[in-house]
Tab-separated table of C-alpha atoms in Angstrom:
chain	number	residue	atom	x	y	z
E	1	MET	CA	132.834	178.013	-31.016
E	2	LYS	CA	132.861	174.700	-29.612
E	3	PRO	CA	136.146	173.799	-27.910
E	4	LYS	CA	138.211	171.016	-29.633
E	5	THR	CA	138.215	167.717	-27.737
E	6	LYS	CA	141.083	165.412	-27.992
E	7	PRO	CA	140.628	161.762	-27.988
E	8	GLY	CA	141.575	160.333	-24.784
E	9	LYS	CA	144.565	157.872	-24.177
E	10	GLY	CA	143.942	154.318	-24.786
E	11	LYS	CA	145.511	150.859	-24.918
E	12	VAL	CA	145.940	148.224	-27.605
E	13	THR	CA	145.758	144.609	-26.366
E	14	ASN	CA	145.861	141.458	-28.253
E	15	GLN	CA	144.728	137.707	-28.080
E	16	ILE	CA	147.442	136.419	-30.249
E	17	ARG	CA	148.605	133.906	-27.509
E	18	ARG	CA	145.414	132.551	-26.767
E	19	ILE	CA	144.449	132.082	-30.664
E	20	ARG	CA	147.901	130.664	-31.363
E	21	LEU	CA	147.551	128.185	-28.789
E	22	ALA	CA	143.960	127.307	-29.731
E	23	ARG	CA	144.993	126.785	-33.414
E	24	SER	CA	147.195	123.550	-33.637
E	25	GLU	CA	149.374	124.742	-30.620
E	26	LEU	CA	151.410	127.001	-33.066
E	27	THR	CA	154.625	127.970	-31.429
E	28	GLN	CA	155.888	131.711	-31.345
E	29	ALA	CA	158.875	130.563	-33.578
E	30	GLU	CA	156.494	129.050	-36.041
E	31	LEU	CA	154.066	132.034	-36.138
E	32	ALA	CA	157.096	134.369	-36.363
E	33	GLU	CA	158.529	132.534	-39.509
E	34	LYS	CA	155.026	132.742	-40.980
E	35	VAL	CA	154.530	136.570	-40.635
E	36	GLY	CA	158.207	137.606	-41.169
E	37	ALA	CA	159.110	138.479	-37.793
E	38	THR	CA	161.446	137.384	-34.955
E	39	ARG	CA	160.389	135.094	-32.250
E	40	GLN	CA	161.394	137.744	-29.902
E	41	THR	CA	159.066	140.306	-31.561
E	42	ILE	CA	156.256	137.874	-31.228
E	43	ILE	CA	156.949	137.538	-27.507
E	44	ALA	CA	157.082	141.261	-27.187
E	45	ILE	CA	153.711	141.671	-29.050
E	46	GLU	CA	152.055	139.091	-26.974
E	47	ALA	CA	153.267	140.678	-23.586
E	48	GLY	CA	152.076	143.962	-24.905
E	49	LYS	CA	155.401	145.668	-24.949
E	50	TYR	CA	155.645	146.240	-28.545
E	51	ALA	CA	152.790	147.500	-30.861
E	52	PRO	CA	153.300	146.093	-34.357
E	53	SER	CA	153.096	147.919	-37.521
E	54	MET	CA	149.689	147.852	-39.529
E	55	GLU	CA	151.490	145.443	-42.022
E	56	LEU	CA	152.751	143.045	-39.346
E	57	ALA	CA	149.238	143.188	-37.375
E	58	PHE	CA	147.502	142.476	-40.766
E	59	ARG	CA	149.881	139.470	-41.511
E	60	ILE	CA	149.172	137.795	-38.123
E	61	VAL	CA	145.505	138.251	-38.665
E	62	GLN	CA	145.493	136.806	-41.972
E	63	GLU	CA	147.622	133.964	-40.689
E	64	PHE	CA	144.970	133.040	-38.112
E	65	GLY	CA	142.192	133.777	-40.509
E	66	VAL	CA	139.969	135.716	-38.184
E	67	SER	CA	138.842	139.083	-38.149
E	68	PHE	CA	140.995	141.940	-36.928
E	69	GLU	CA	139.029	142.785	-33.985
E	70	ASP	CA	139.257	139.105	-32.780
E	71	VAL	CA	143.037	139.614	-32.657
E	72	PHE	CA	143.538	143.213	-31.587
E	73	GLN	CA	141.356	145.512	-29.342
E	74	PHE	CA	141.593	149.081	-28.508
E	75	THR	CA	140.465	150.193	-25.028
E	76	GLN	CA	140.114	153.953	-24.570
E	77	ASP	CA	140.731	155.417	-21.122
E	78	LYS	CA	137.728	157.258	-19.658
R	1	MET	CA	167.536	128.048	-22.657
R	2	THR	CA	170.291	130.465	-21.213
R	3	LEU	CA	170.059	134.118	-21.308
R	4	VAL	CA	172.319	134.606	-24.277
R	5	GLU	CA	170.564	131.726	-26.060
R	6	ASN	CA	167.170	133.602	-25.768
R	7	MET	CA	168.584	136.850	-27.327
R	8	SER	CA	167.849	137.745	-30.827
R	9	GLU	CA	171.053	138.293	-33.173
R	10	PRO	CA	170.526	142.149	-33.085
R	11	GLU	CA	170.746	142.038	-29.388
R	12	ARG	CA	173.792	139.732	-29.323
R	13	ARG	CA	175.499	142.094	-31.640
R	14	SER	CA	174.610	145.138	-29.582
R	15	TRP	CA	175.993	143.599	-26.475
R	16	ALA	CA	179.242	142.519	-28.334
R	17	THR	CA	179.599	146.131	-29.828
R	18	LEU	CA	178.952	147.709	-26.326
R	19	ILE	CA	181.652	145.610	-24.681
R	20	VAL	CA	183.996	146.429	-27.437
R	21	ASP	CA	183.056	150.243	-27.147
R	22	VAL	CA	183.803	150.176	-23.210
R	23	ALA	CA	186.814	148.306	-23.599
R	24	VAL	CA	188.347	150.795	-26.186
R	25	PHE	CA	187.140	153.734	-24.182
R	26	SER	CA	188.687	152.334	-21.055
R	27	ILE	CA	191.954	152.112	-22.902
R	28	PHE	CA	191.454	155.647	-24.097
R	29	LEU	CA	190.704	156.956	-20.493
R	30	LYS	CA	193.809	155.060	-19.090
R	31	SER	CA	196.020	156.615	-21.608
R	32	MET	CA	194.758	160.176	-21.022
R	33	LEU	CA	193.986	160.368	-17.213
R	34	ARG	CA	196.657	160.618	-14.871
R	35	ASN	CA	196.491	161.688	-11.022
R	36	GLY	CA	192.905	162.575	-11.403
R	37	GLY	CA	193.251	164.854	-14.400
R	38	VAL	CA	193.915	164.910	-18.124
R	39	GLU	CA	197.536	164.360	-19.044
R	40	HIS	CA	199.219	166.847	-21.215
R	41	LEU	CA	200.413	164.920	-24.248
R	42	SER	CA	202.491	166.299	-27.107
R	43	GLY	CA	200.998	166.620	-30.625
R	44	LYS	CA	202.896	163.501	-31.670
R	45	GLU	CA	201.656	161.598	-28.818
R	46	LEU	CA	197.981	162.649	-29.436
R	47	ILE	CA	198.236	161.569	-33.027
R	48	GLU	CA	199.751	158.227	-32.088
R	49	LEU	CA	196.928	157.743	-29.476
R	50	TYR	CA	194.248	158.794	-32.079
R	51	ILE	CA	195.583	156.270	-34.754
R	52	LEU	CA	195.742	153.316	-32.143
R	53	ILE	CA	192.257	153.945	-30.891
R	54	ILE	CA	190.616	154.235	-34.337
R	55	ILE	CA	192.565	151.277	-35.598
R	56	ALA	CA	191.454	149.303	-32.551
R	57	SER	CA	187.768	150.377	-32.925
R	58	ILE	CA	187.754	149.693	-36.805
R	59	VAL	CA	189.484	146.399	-36.290
R	60	LEU	CA	187.137	145.117	-33.642
R	61	HIS	CA	183.914	146.410	-35.257
R	62	ILE	CA	185.029	144.629	-38.423
R	63	VAL	CA	185.521	141.444	-36.464
R	64	ILE	CA	182.133	141.748	-35.013
R	65	ALA	CA	180.513	142.508	-38.450
R	66	ILE	CA	182.300	139.535	-39.889
R	67	VAL	CA	181.207	137.095	-37.233
R	68	PHE	CA	177.536	138.298	-37.275
R	69	SER	CA	177.433	138.229	-40.959
R	70	ALA	CA	178.455	134.727	-41.041
R	71	ARG	CA	176.138	133.788	-38.392
R	72	ALA	CA	173.415	135.432	-40.290
R	73	LYS	CA	174.135	133.407	-43.537
R	74	THR	CA	173.998	130.032	-41.614
R	75	SER	CA	170.958	130.841	-39.614
R	76	GLY	CA	168.944	132.867	-42.287
R	77	TYR	CA	168.140	135.494	-39.631
R	78	GLU	CA	167.011	138.822	-40.816
R	79	SER	CA	166.208	142.001	-38.818
R	80	ASP	CA	162.552	142.737	-38.574
R	81	GLU	CA	160.500	145.979	-37.908
R	82	ARG	CA	161.104	145.886	-34.273
R	83	ASP	CA	164.870	145.570	-34.586
R	84	LEU	CA	164.979	148.558	-36.902
R	85	ALA	CA	162.699	150.615	-34.539
R	86	ILE	CA	165.042	149.730	-31.526
R	87	GLU	CA	168.245	150.753	-33.645
R	88	ARG	CA	166.386	153.969	-34.685
R	89	LYS	CA	165.985	154.804	-31.017
R	90	GLY	CA	169.367	154.093	-30.080
R	91	ALA	CA	170.697	156.209	-32.827
R	92	ARG	CA	168.404	159.156	-31.897
R	93	ASN	CA	169.517	158.863	-28.251
R	94	GLY	CA	173.218	158.768	-29.292
R	95	PHE	CA	172.794	161.679	-31.486
R	96	TRP	CA	171.481	163.626	-28.857
R	97	VAL	CA	174.292	162.811	-26.242
R	98	VAL	CA	176.717	163.761	-29.114
R	99	GLY	CA	175.067	166.906	-30.065
R	100	THR	CA	174.638	168.166	-26.255
R	101	ALA	CA	177.993	167.387	-25.443
R	102	ILE	CA	179.737	169.147	-28.503
R	103	ASN	CA	177.647	172.166	-27.630
R	104	VAL	CA	178.756	172.289	-23.971
R	105	ILE	CA	182.410	171.878	-25.305
R	106	ILE	CA	181.942	174.662	-27.650
R	107	PHE	CA	180.427	176.991	-24.939
R	108	MET	CA	183.125	176.287	-22.543
R	109	PHE	CA	185.862	176.888	-25.046
R	110	LEU	CA	184.351	180.113	-25.975
R	111	MET	CA	183.872	181.077	-22.691
R	112	GLU	CA	187.488	180.274	-21.702
R	113	ASN	CA	188.720	182.152	-24.701
R	114	GLY	CA	186.485	185.080	-24.499
R	115	VAL	CA	185.676	185.847	-20.941
R	116	SER	CA	188.556	186.726	-18.648
R	117	GLY	CA	188.662	184.940	-15.346
R	118	TYR	CA	186.260	182.107	-16.544
R	119	TYR	CA	187.345	178.538	-15.885
R	120	VAL	CA	186.020	175.217	-16.757
R	121	PRO	CA	183.924	173.972	-13.717
R	122	VAL	CA	186.002	170.604	-13.653
R	123	PRO	CA	188.983	170.848	-11.670
R	124	GLY	CA	192.143	170.569	-14.119
R	125	LEU	CA	190.181	170.760	-17.292
R	126	SER	CA	190.789	173.501	-19.929
R	127	PHE	CA	189.612	173.441	-23.333
R	128	LEU	CA	192.110	175.723	-24.550
R	129	THR	CA	194.787	173.200	-24.532
R	130	PRO	CA	194.835	170.632	-27.337
R	131	SER	CA	194.996	167.594	-25.031
R	132	HIS	CA	192.170	168.647	-23.121
R	133	MET	CA	189.996	169.419	-26.348
R	134	PHE	CA	191.072	166.070	-27.771
R	135	PHE	CA	189.988	164.440	-24.715
R	136	GLY	CA	186.562	166.130	-24.669
R	137	LEU	CA	185.943	165.462	-28.278
R	138	MET	CA	186.902	161.746	-28.252
R	139	SER	CA	185.037	161.148	-24.975
R	140	THR	CA	181.883	162.684	-26.659
R	141	MET	CA	182.304	160.333	-29.569
R	142	PHE	CA	182.593	157.248	-27.412
R	143	LEU	CA	179.760	158.347	-25.057
R	144	GLY	CA	177.658	158.761	-28.053
R	145	ASP	CA	178.187	155.405	-29.254
R	146	ILE	CA	177.931	153.782	-25.733
R	147	VAL	CA	174.551	155.458	-25.074
R	148	TYR	CA	173.374	154.226	-28.628
R	149	ARG	CA	174.088	150.501	-27.753
R	150	VAL	CA	172.967	150.935	-24.019
R	151	THR	CA	169.581	152.294	-25.533
R	152	MET	CA	169.188	149.153	-27.692
R	153	VAL	CA	170.317	146.550	-25.125
R	154	GLN	CA	167.863	148.104	-22.551
R	155	ALA	CA	164.975	148.095	-25.117
R	156	TYR	CA	165.725	144.331	-25.906
R	157	ARG	CA	165.882	143.481	-22.165
R	158	ARG	CA	162.560	145.557	-21.275
R	159	ASP	CA	160.857	143.565	-23.921
R	160	ALA	CA	162.216	140.179	-22.938
R	161	ALA	CA	161.395	140.824	-19.125
């Protein structure tokens, strides 16, 4: 019987700040209003201190009009 | 932008509630502690102190609720998922503090009441007396709420740093 292997730990990073500034210099407050979050939540997400829910992540991606992987990346620890 | 201006409304409300809770708790401690120990109060005095503390807490929390409701109406601010997650975390930590403290009080009470020669390992404290039991239970309530609010402000400050 093969031993079960657990997936290793990983980290979710994002390119929200880069994309936000590249697209018409959208402010954190403006992005927050468009996606139904607070400015402080956007600040925390950009800094990697808060992981958004799936719904909020998809709202952000839809607002930017790019693919999910362009905004959020998952790096698995080896 | 100042530190307070940069805070979200839920964070400001958490700070306001924390300050009020600490202030009311301080009044309670000042009323109950004398000469390094818990003062023995009569039944009437305990009831009066309880009513005073409860009324003070209720009135101050109502004032905070009114102020922040009015601010929310003018600013149109609504809590988002992160605010709710932080509040849940605070409530969970507060619950654990209350649960643990209540169990410690029950254990010490049962030991004092049932085991000959057992004394609470805090000088001058005995859960067999009403004043001391009142002190223990009220302190538990305050500490639970304070831990709730401290957890919330810590989460907000950590994310803002």
